[in-house]
Amino acid sequence: LSSSCLSELVMLLEWWSGTECTLFSDEATVNTFGKEHVIIILNHNFEIDFLCGWTMTERFGVLGSSKVLAKRELLYVPLIGWTWYFLEIVFCKRKWEEDRDTVIEGLKRLADYPEYMWFLLYCEGTRFTETKHRISMEVAESKGLPKLKYHLLPRTKGFTTAVQCLRGTVSAVYDVTLNFRGNKNPSLLGILYGKKYEADMCVRRFPLEDIPRDEKEAANWLHKLYQEKDALQEMYNQEGVFPGQQFKPPRRPWTLLNFLFWATVLLSPLFTFGFGVFASGSPLLILAFLGLVGAASFGVRRLIGVTEIEKGSSYGNQEFKKKE
């Protein structure tokens, strides 16, 4: 059921807009996809980066068991939030003092997860904006850390806690650096309008035993990783490609068939019901039906709103300023 719900959005990306996703990696790494428990680290620069991640999980058969450390506000978003509630997604308020026990408890529940699981971390904590980047780099300078050009300073607590709690379950960390060809900045609204994009994803695999057990050393490892991610983005901007072999995992018909099934089951009766409501001539019934349609429209608008960069939270601005 969870895979069925999430695949509705994946269908929009793959079949409705026809967006292409290309992997840049090596054959040994690609051969492990869908065959082990992993932690995914993804840069948080785009409104649809989560959709690109979901389409890869679907193509490798782990969409239904994909997990994420997500901001608690998403819990109240129709479809995504309600589905995630039943998927053992780990929600946080993004205040470590309040989140620590909740995050650790959620991660421990995943330690014996029966299916191969991909656990997504946005280590930057919030989506990239120029304002947040400027403040983040001021913090980096005050701490003596190398400055980043294309990323915010990673938050290390979530990463080091996830690695500590999931040792013995997770085999590796996949570092994913995402970009779009033609310097495009795609949006969920663009996907709904059927606009096609070309996503490139550079994937590197790091065995978990290569990540230090000491919390401070693991945090330094993460900072070094983000310096490497910055170099990868610089290379992409200059050459238009990431290093490594190119792989284009074929899209599977499941998402389209799933959409057609639910459209047939749900929309046909809805249209029949709507026609009957208006044919009845009852003002009360018509107002109630329009209210239902309005609520659904609001839900879709809310879903789009939480992905829009210009309407993103001020979390990064406030938190980085506190650390100055």
Short mmCIF file of C-alpha atoms in Angstrom, two decimals:
data_model
loop_
_atom_site.label_atom_id
_atom_site.label_comp_id
_atom_site.label_asym_id
_atom_site.label_seq_id
_atom_site.Cartn_x
_atom_site.Cartn_y
_atom_site.Cartn_z
CA LEU A 1 0.00 0.00 0.00
CA SER A 2 2.80 2.44 0.88
CA SER A 3 4.57 1.75 -2.40
CA SER A 4 1.28 2.26 -4.21
CA CYS A 5 0.74 5.70 -2.64
CA LEU A 6 4.29 6.93 -3.23
CA SER A 7 4.35 5.64 -6.80
CA GLU A 8 1.56 8.08 -7.71
CA LEU A 9 4.09 10.93 -7.45
CA VAL A 10 6.82 8.89 -9.13
CA MET A 11 4.41 8.38 -12.05
CA LEU A 12 4.15 12.15 -12.48
CA LEU A 13 7.93 12.41 -12.84
CA GLU A 14 8.51 9.34 -15.00
CA TRP A 15 5.45 9.11 -17.24
CA TRP A 16 3.60 12.44 -17.08
CA SER A 17 6.60 14.76 -17.45
CA GLY A 18 8.94 12.17 -18.97
CA THR A 19 11.87 13.37 -16.84
CA GLU A 20 15.03 11.34 -17.47
CA CYS A 21 17.31 10.23 -14.63
CA THR A 22 20.90 9.20 -15.37
CA LEU A 23 23.25 7.65 -12.83
CA PHE A 24 27.01 8.29 -12.84
CA SER A 25 28.75 5.58 -10.87
CA ASP A 26 30.60 2.28 -11.35
CA GLU A 27 29.21 -1.14 -12.13
CA ALA A 28 30.15 -2.64 -8.77
CA THR A 29 28.20 0.07 -6.93
CA VAL A 30 25.13 -0.18 -9.18
CA ASN A 31 25.09 -3.96 -8.69
CA THR A 32 24.53 -3.44 -4.94
CA PHE A 33 21.40 -1.30 -5.42
CA GLY A 34 18.36 -2.87 -3.82
CA LYS A 35 20.45 -5.64 -2.25
CA GLU A 36 21.56 -4.06 1.03
CA HIS A 37 20.51 -1.66 3.78
CA VAL A 38 22.05 1.77 3.18
CA ILE A 39 22.10 5.38 4.32
CA ILE A 40 21.64 7.88 1.48
CA ILE A 41 23.16 11.36 1.65
CA LEU A 42 21.59 13.71 -0.92
CA ASN A 43 22.22 17.39 -1.57
CA HIS A 44 19.17 19.55 -0.88
CA ASN A 45 19.22 22.12 -3.69
CA PHE A 46 16.07 21.45 -5.70
CA GLU A 47 12.32 21.31 -5.16
CA ILE A 48 12.00 17.82 -6.69
CA ASP A 49 15.20 16.20 -5.38
CA PHE A 50 13.06 13.82 -3.27
CA LEU A 51 11.16 12.74 -6.40
CA CYS A 52 14.39 11.91 -8.21
CA GLY A 53 15.39 9.84 -5.20
CA TRP A 54 12.04 8.07 -5.17
CA THR A 55 12.22 7.19 -8.85
CA MET A 56 15.56 5.45 -8.24
CA THR A 57 14.19 3.53 -5.26
CA GLU A 58 11.24 2.44 -7.41
CA ARG A 59 13.46 1.26 -10.26
CA PHE A 60 15.53 -0.84 -7.86
CA GLY A 61 12.51 -2.22 -5.99
CA VAL A 62 12.86 -0.48 -2.61
CA LEU A 63 10.32 2.36 -2.88
CA GLY A 64 8.03 0.80 -0.28
CA SER A 65 10.89 0.42 2.20
CA SER A 66 12.50 3.82 1.64
CA LYS A 67 12.85 5.87 4.83
CA VAL A 68 13.88 9.44 5.59
CA LEU A 69 14.75 11.71 8.49
CA ALA A 70 12.09 14.34 7.76
CA LYS A 71 10.95 17.63 9.24
CA ARG A 72 7.82 17.19 11.36
CA GLU A 73 5.83 19.71 9.27
CA LEU A 74 5.65 17.11 6.50
CA LEU A 75 3.60 14.87 8.76
CA TYR A 76 0.58 17.12 8.10
CA VAL A 77 0.92 17.22 4.32
CA PRO A 78 -1.82 15.24 2.54
CA LEU A 79 -0.72 12.00 0.87
CA ILE A 80 3.02 12.23 1.67
CA GLY A 81 2.73 12.95 5.38
CA TRP A 82 -0.14 10.57 6.01
CA THR A 83 1.60 7.79 4.12
CA TRP A 84 4.90 8.39 5.90
CA TYR A 85 3.18 8.16 9.28
CA PHE A 86 2.52 4.46 8.64
CA LEU A 87 5.95 3.87 7.07
CA GLU A 88 8.03 4.28 10.24
CA ILE A 89 9.48 7.53 8.90
CA VAL A 90 11.57 9.35 11.52
CA PHE A 91 10.20 12.87 12.05
CA CYS A 92 12.07 15.65 13.83
CA LYS A 93 11.55 19.26 14.87
CA ARG A 94 15.13 20.12 13.80
CA LYS A 95 16.10 21.11 17.35
CA TRP A 96 18.58 18.48 18.49
CA GLU A 97 17.90 18.98 22.20
CA GLU A 98 14.23 18.05 21.59
CA ASP A 99 14.83 15.55 18.77
CA ARG A 100 17.59 13.39 20.21
CA ASP A 101 15.46 10.80 22.00
CA THR A 102 12.82 10.70 19.25
CA VAL A 103 15.41 10.22 16.50
CA ILE A 104 17.31 7.51 18.39
CA GLU A 105 14.07 5.64 19.16
CA GLY A 106 12.99 5.84 15.51
CA LEU A 107 16.36 4.63 14.24
CA LYS A 108 16.42 1.71 16.66
CA ARG A 109 13.03 0.60 15.30
CA LEU A 110 14.65 0.35 11.88
CA ALA A 111 17.59 -1.73 13.10
CA ASP A 112 15.79 -5.01 12.41
CA TYR A 113 13.79 -3.86 9.36
CA PRO A 114 12.95 -7.03 7.39
CA GLU A 115 13.29 -5.64 3.83
CA TYR A 116 16.24 -3.89 2.20
CA MET A 117 15.95 -0.28 3.30
CA TRP A 118 17.30 3.01 1.93
CA PHE A 119 17.41 5.67 4.67
CA LEU A 120 17.67 9.23 3.30
CA LEU A 121 19.47 12.03 5.14
CA TYR A 122 19.52 15.68 4.10
CA CYS A 123 22.60 16.53 6.14
CA GLU A 124 22.32 20.24 5.33
CA GLY A 125 19.11 20.27 7.36
CA THR A 126 17.29 22.67 5.05
CA ARG A 127 17.12 23.50 1.36
CA PHE A 128 19.86 25.64 -0.19
CA THR A 129 19.16 29.35 -0.70
CA GLU A 130 21.64 32.17 -1.23
CA THR A 131 20.76 33.74 2.13
CA LYS A 132 21.21 30.48 4.02
CA HIS A 133 24.45 29.80 2.15
CA ARG A 134 25.91 33.17 3.08
CA ILE A 135 25.08 32.69 6.77
CA SER A 136 26.30 29.09 6.68
CA MET A 137 29.67 30.11 5.26
CA GLU A 138 30.04 32.76 7.96
CA VAL A 139 29.63 29.96 10.49
CA ALA A 140 32.16 27.82 8.60
CA GLU A 141 34.67 30.66 8.73
CA SER A 142 34.10 31.17 12.46
CA LYS A 143 34.74 27.44 13.05
CA GLY A 144 37.77 27.23 10.81
CA LEU A 145 36.05 24.89 8.34
CA PRO A 146 36.65 25.02 4.57
CA LYS A 147 33.98 27.02 2.76
CA LEU A 148 31.57 25.33 0.35
CA LYS A 149 30.38 26.89 -2.88
CA TYR A 150 27.34 24.76 -3.72
CA HIS A 151 26.24 23.34 -0.36
CA LEU A 152 25.37 24.46 3.13
CA LEU A 153 27.51 23.33 6.04
CA PRO A 154 26.35 19.79 6.92
CA ARG A 155 24.75 19.16 10.31
CA THR A 156 26.66 16.25 11.78
CA LYS A 157 24.45 15.14 14.70
CA GLY A 158 21.82 13.38 12.61
CA PHE A 159 24.46 11.63 10.51
CA THR A 160 26.64 10.42 13.38
CA THR A 161 23.57 9.26 15.33
CA ALA A 162 22.18 7.36 12.31
CA VAL A 163 25.52 5.66 11.70
CA GLN A 164 25.84 4.71 15.37
CA CYS A 165 22.27 3.36 15.68
CA LEU A 166 22.27 1.47 12.37
CA ARG A 167 25.67 -0.21 12.61
CA GLY A 168 25.13 -3.89 12.16
CA THR A 169 22.13 -3.21 9.91
CA VAL A 170 23.38 -0.79 7.29
CA SER A 171 26.16 -1.98 4.97
CA ALA A 172 27.15 1.28 3.33
CA VAL A 173 26.58 4.98 2.80
CA TYR A 174 25.61 6.10 -0.71
CA ASP A 175 26.62 9.68 -1.38
CA VAL A 176 24.36 11.15 -4.10
CA THR A 177 25.08 14.48 -5.78
CA LEU A 178 22.19 15.66 -7.96
CA ASN A 179 22.11 18.22 -10.73
CA PHE A 180 19.96 19.07 -13.77
CA ARG A 181 21.15 19.59 -17.30
CA GLY A 182 20.92 23.00 -18.88
CA ASN A 183 21.26 24.67 -15.49
CA LYS A 184 17.54 24.03 -14.94
CA ASN A 185 15.89 24.61 -11.57
CA PRO A 186 12.86 22.28 -11.74
CA SER A 187 9.74 22.57 -9.63
CA LEU A 188 6.89 20.27 -8.68
CA LEU A 189 4.53 22.70 -10.41
CA GLY A 190 6.58 22.25 -13.58
CA ILE A 191 6.22 18.48 -13.26
CA LEU A 192 2.45 18.86 -12.91
CA TYR A 193 2.45 20.97 -16.08
CA GLY A 194 4.25 18.12 -17.85
CA LYS A 195 7.60 19.86 -18.20
CA LYS A 196 10.48 17.46 -18.93
CA TYR A 197 13.83 17.68 -17.13
CA GLU A 198 17.08 15.72 -17.30
CA ALA A 199 18.49 14.75 -13.92
CA ASP A 200 22.06 13.55 -13.40
CA MET A 201 22.97 11.77 -10.16
CA CYS A 202 26.53 10.93 -9.14
CA VAL A 203 26.49 7.98 -6.72
CA ARG A 204 29.49 6.89 -4.64
CA ARG A 205 29.44 3.94 -2.23
CA PHE A 206 31.30 4.01 1.10
CA PRO A 207 31.32 0.80 3.20
CA LEU A 208 30.13 1.57 6.70
CA GLU A 209 33.28 0.11 8.23
CA ASP A 210 35.24 2.93 6.53
CA ILE A 211 33.37 5.54 8.58
CA PRO A 212 34.99 6.22 11.98
CA ARG A 213 33.16 5.04 15.10
CA ASP A 214 34.28 8.07 17.11
CA GLU A 215 31.62 10.80 16.83
CA LYS A 216 34.07 13.64 16.27
CA GLU A 217 36.02 11.73 13.63
CA ALA A 218 32.75 10.72 11.91
CA ALA A 219 31.73 14.39 11.86
CA ASN A 220 35.07 15.30 10.25
CA TRP A 221 34.49 12.51 7.71
CA LEU A 222 31.15 14.11 6.79
CA HIS A 223 32.71 17.56 6.38
CA LYS A 224 35.33 16.06 4.07
CA LEU A 225 32.57 14.32 2.10
CA TYR A 226 30.83 17.65 1.51
CA GLN A 227 34.06 19.19 0.28
CA GLU A 228 34.21 16.36 -2.26
CA LYS A 229 30.55 16.93 -3.19
CA ASP A 230 31.37 20.58 -3.78
CA ALA A 231 34.21 19.57 -6.11
CA LEU A 232 31.82 17.26 -8.00
CA GLN A 233 29.36 20.12 -8.50
CA GLU A 234 32.16 22.37 -9.72
CA MET A 235 33.20 19.69 -12.24
CA TYR A 236 29.59 19.32 -13.40
CA ASN A 237 29.22 23.07 -13.92
CA GLN A 238 32.40 23.19 -15.98
CA GLU A 239 32.07 19.96 -17.99
CA GLY A 240 28.33 19.20 -17.94
CA VAL A 241 28.85 15.65 -16.65
CA PHE A 242 29.84 13.85 -13.48
CA PRO A 243 32.74 11.37 -13.44
CA GLY A 244 32.05 7.65 -13.84
CA GLN A 245 30.09 5.37 -16.12
CA GLN A 246 26.60 6.37 -17.16
CA PHE A 247 23.65 4.13 -16.30
CA LYS A 248 20.00 4.67 -17.21
CA PRO A 249 17.91 2.21 -15.19
CA PRO A 250 14.72 1.61 -17.21
CA ARG A 251 11.47 2.87 -15.77
CA ARG A 252 9.10 0.09 -14.83
CA PRO A 253 5.43 0.02 -15.92
CA TRP A 254 4.27 -0.51 -12.32
CA THR A 255 3.84 3.21 -11.52
CA LEU A 256 1.75 3.83 -14.64
CA LEU A 257 -0.39 0.72 -14.13
CA ASN A 258 -0.86 1.64 -10.47
CA PHE A 259 -2.04 5.14 -11.45
CA LEU A 260 -4.45 3.83 -14.09
CA PHE A 261 -5.90 1.34 -11.61
CA TRP A 262 -6.59 3.95 -8.92
CA ALA A 263 -7.85 6.46 -11.49
CA THR A 264 -10.36 3.88 -12.68
CA VAL A 265 -11.38 2.85 -9.18
CA LEU A 266 -11.63 6.35 -7.68
CA LEU A 267 -12.22 8.90 -10.43
CA SER A 268 -15.00 7.15 -12.34
CA PRO A 269 -17.28 6.92 -9.26
CA LEU A 270 -16.29 10.47 -8.30
CA PHE A 271 -17.36 11.88 -11.66
CA THR A 272 -20.57 9.86 -11.51
CA PHE A 273 -21.22 11.12 -7.99
CA GLY A 274 -20.47 14.73 -8.97
CA PHE A 275 -22.85 14.55 -11.91
CA GLY A 276 -25.53 13.15 -9.61
CA VAL A 277 -24.99 15.94 -7.06
CA PHE A 278 -25.45 18.70 -9.63
CA ALA A 279 -28.37 16.87 -11.23
CA SER A 280 -30.12 16.75 -7.85
CA GLY A 281 -30.35 20.54 -7.71
CA SER A 282 -29.86 20.51 -3.92
CA PRO A 283 -27.86 23.62 -2.85
CA LEU A 284 -26.65 21.84 0.30
CA LEU A 285 -25.30 18.84 -1.60
CA ILE A 286 -23.67 21.03 -4.23
CA LEU A 287 -21.98 23.19 -1.57
CA ALA A 288 -20.74 20.09 0.27
CA PHE A 289 -19.34 18.62 -2.95
CA LEU A 290 -17.59 21.88 -3.86
CA GLY A 291 -16.18 21.99 -0.35
CA LEU A 292 -14.74 18.50 -0.83
CA VAL A 293 -13.17 19.51 -4.14
CA GLY A 294 -11.80 22.66 -2.51
CA ALA A 295 -10.24 20.64 0.31
CA ALA A 296 -8.56 18.33 -2.21
CA SER A 297 -7.28 21.33 -4.14
CA PHE A 298 -5.90 22.82 -0.92
CA GLY A 299 -4.14 19.56 -0.16
CA VAL A 300 -2.41 19.56 -3.54
CA ARG A 301 -1.46 23.22 -3.12
CA ARG A 302 -0.06 22.44 0.35
CA LEU A 303 2.00 19.60 -1.10
CA ILE A 304 3.44 21.92 -3.75
CA GLY A 305 4.01 24.69 -1.20
CA VAL A 306 6.33 22.65 1.02
CA THR A 307 8.58 21.93 -1.97
CA GLU A 308 8.87 25.50 -3.25
CA ILE A 309 12.27 27.01 -2.54
CA GLU A 310 11.04 30.59 -2.30
CA LYS A 311 8.50 29.45 0.31
CA GLY A 312 10.96 27.32 2.24
CA SER A 313 11.36 27.56 5.98
CA SER A 314 13.62 30.09 7.67
CA TYR A 315 15.09 27.26 9.71
CA GLY A 316 18.54 27.53 8.18
CA ASN A 317 18.69 31.29 8.62
CA GLN A 318 17.75 31.15 12.30
CA GLU A 319 19.81 28.12 13.26
CA PHE A 320 23.00 29.25 11.58
CA LYS A 321 22.68 32.68 13.18
CA LYS A 322 22.39 31.06 16.61
CA LYS A 323 25.73 29.35 16.04
CA GLU A 324 27.59 32.54 15.21
#
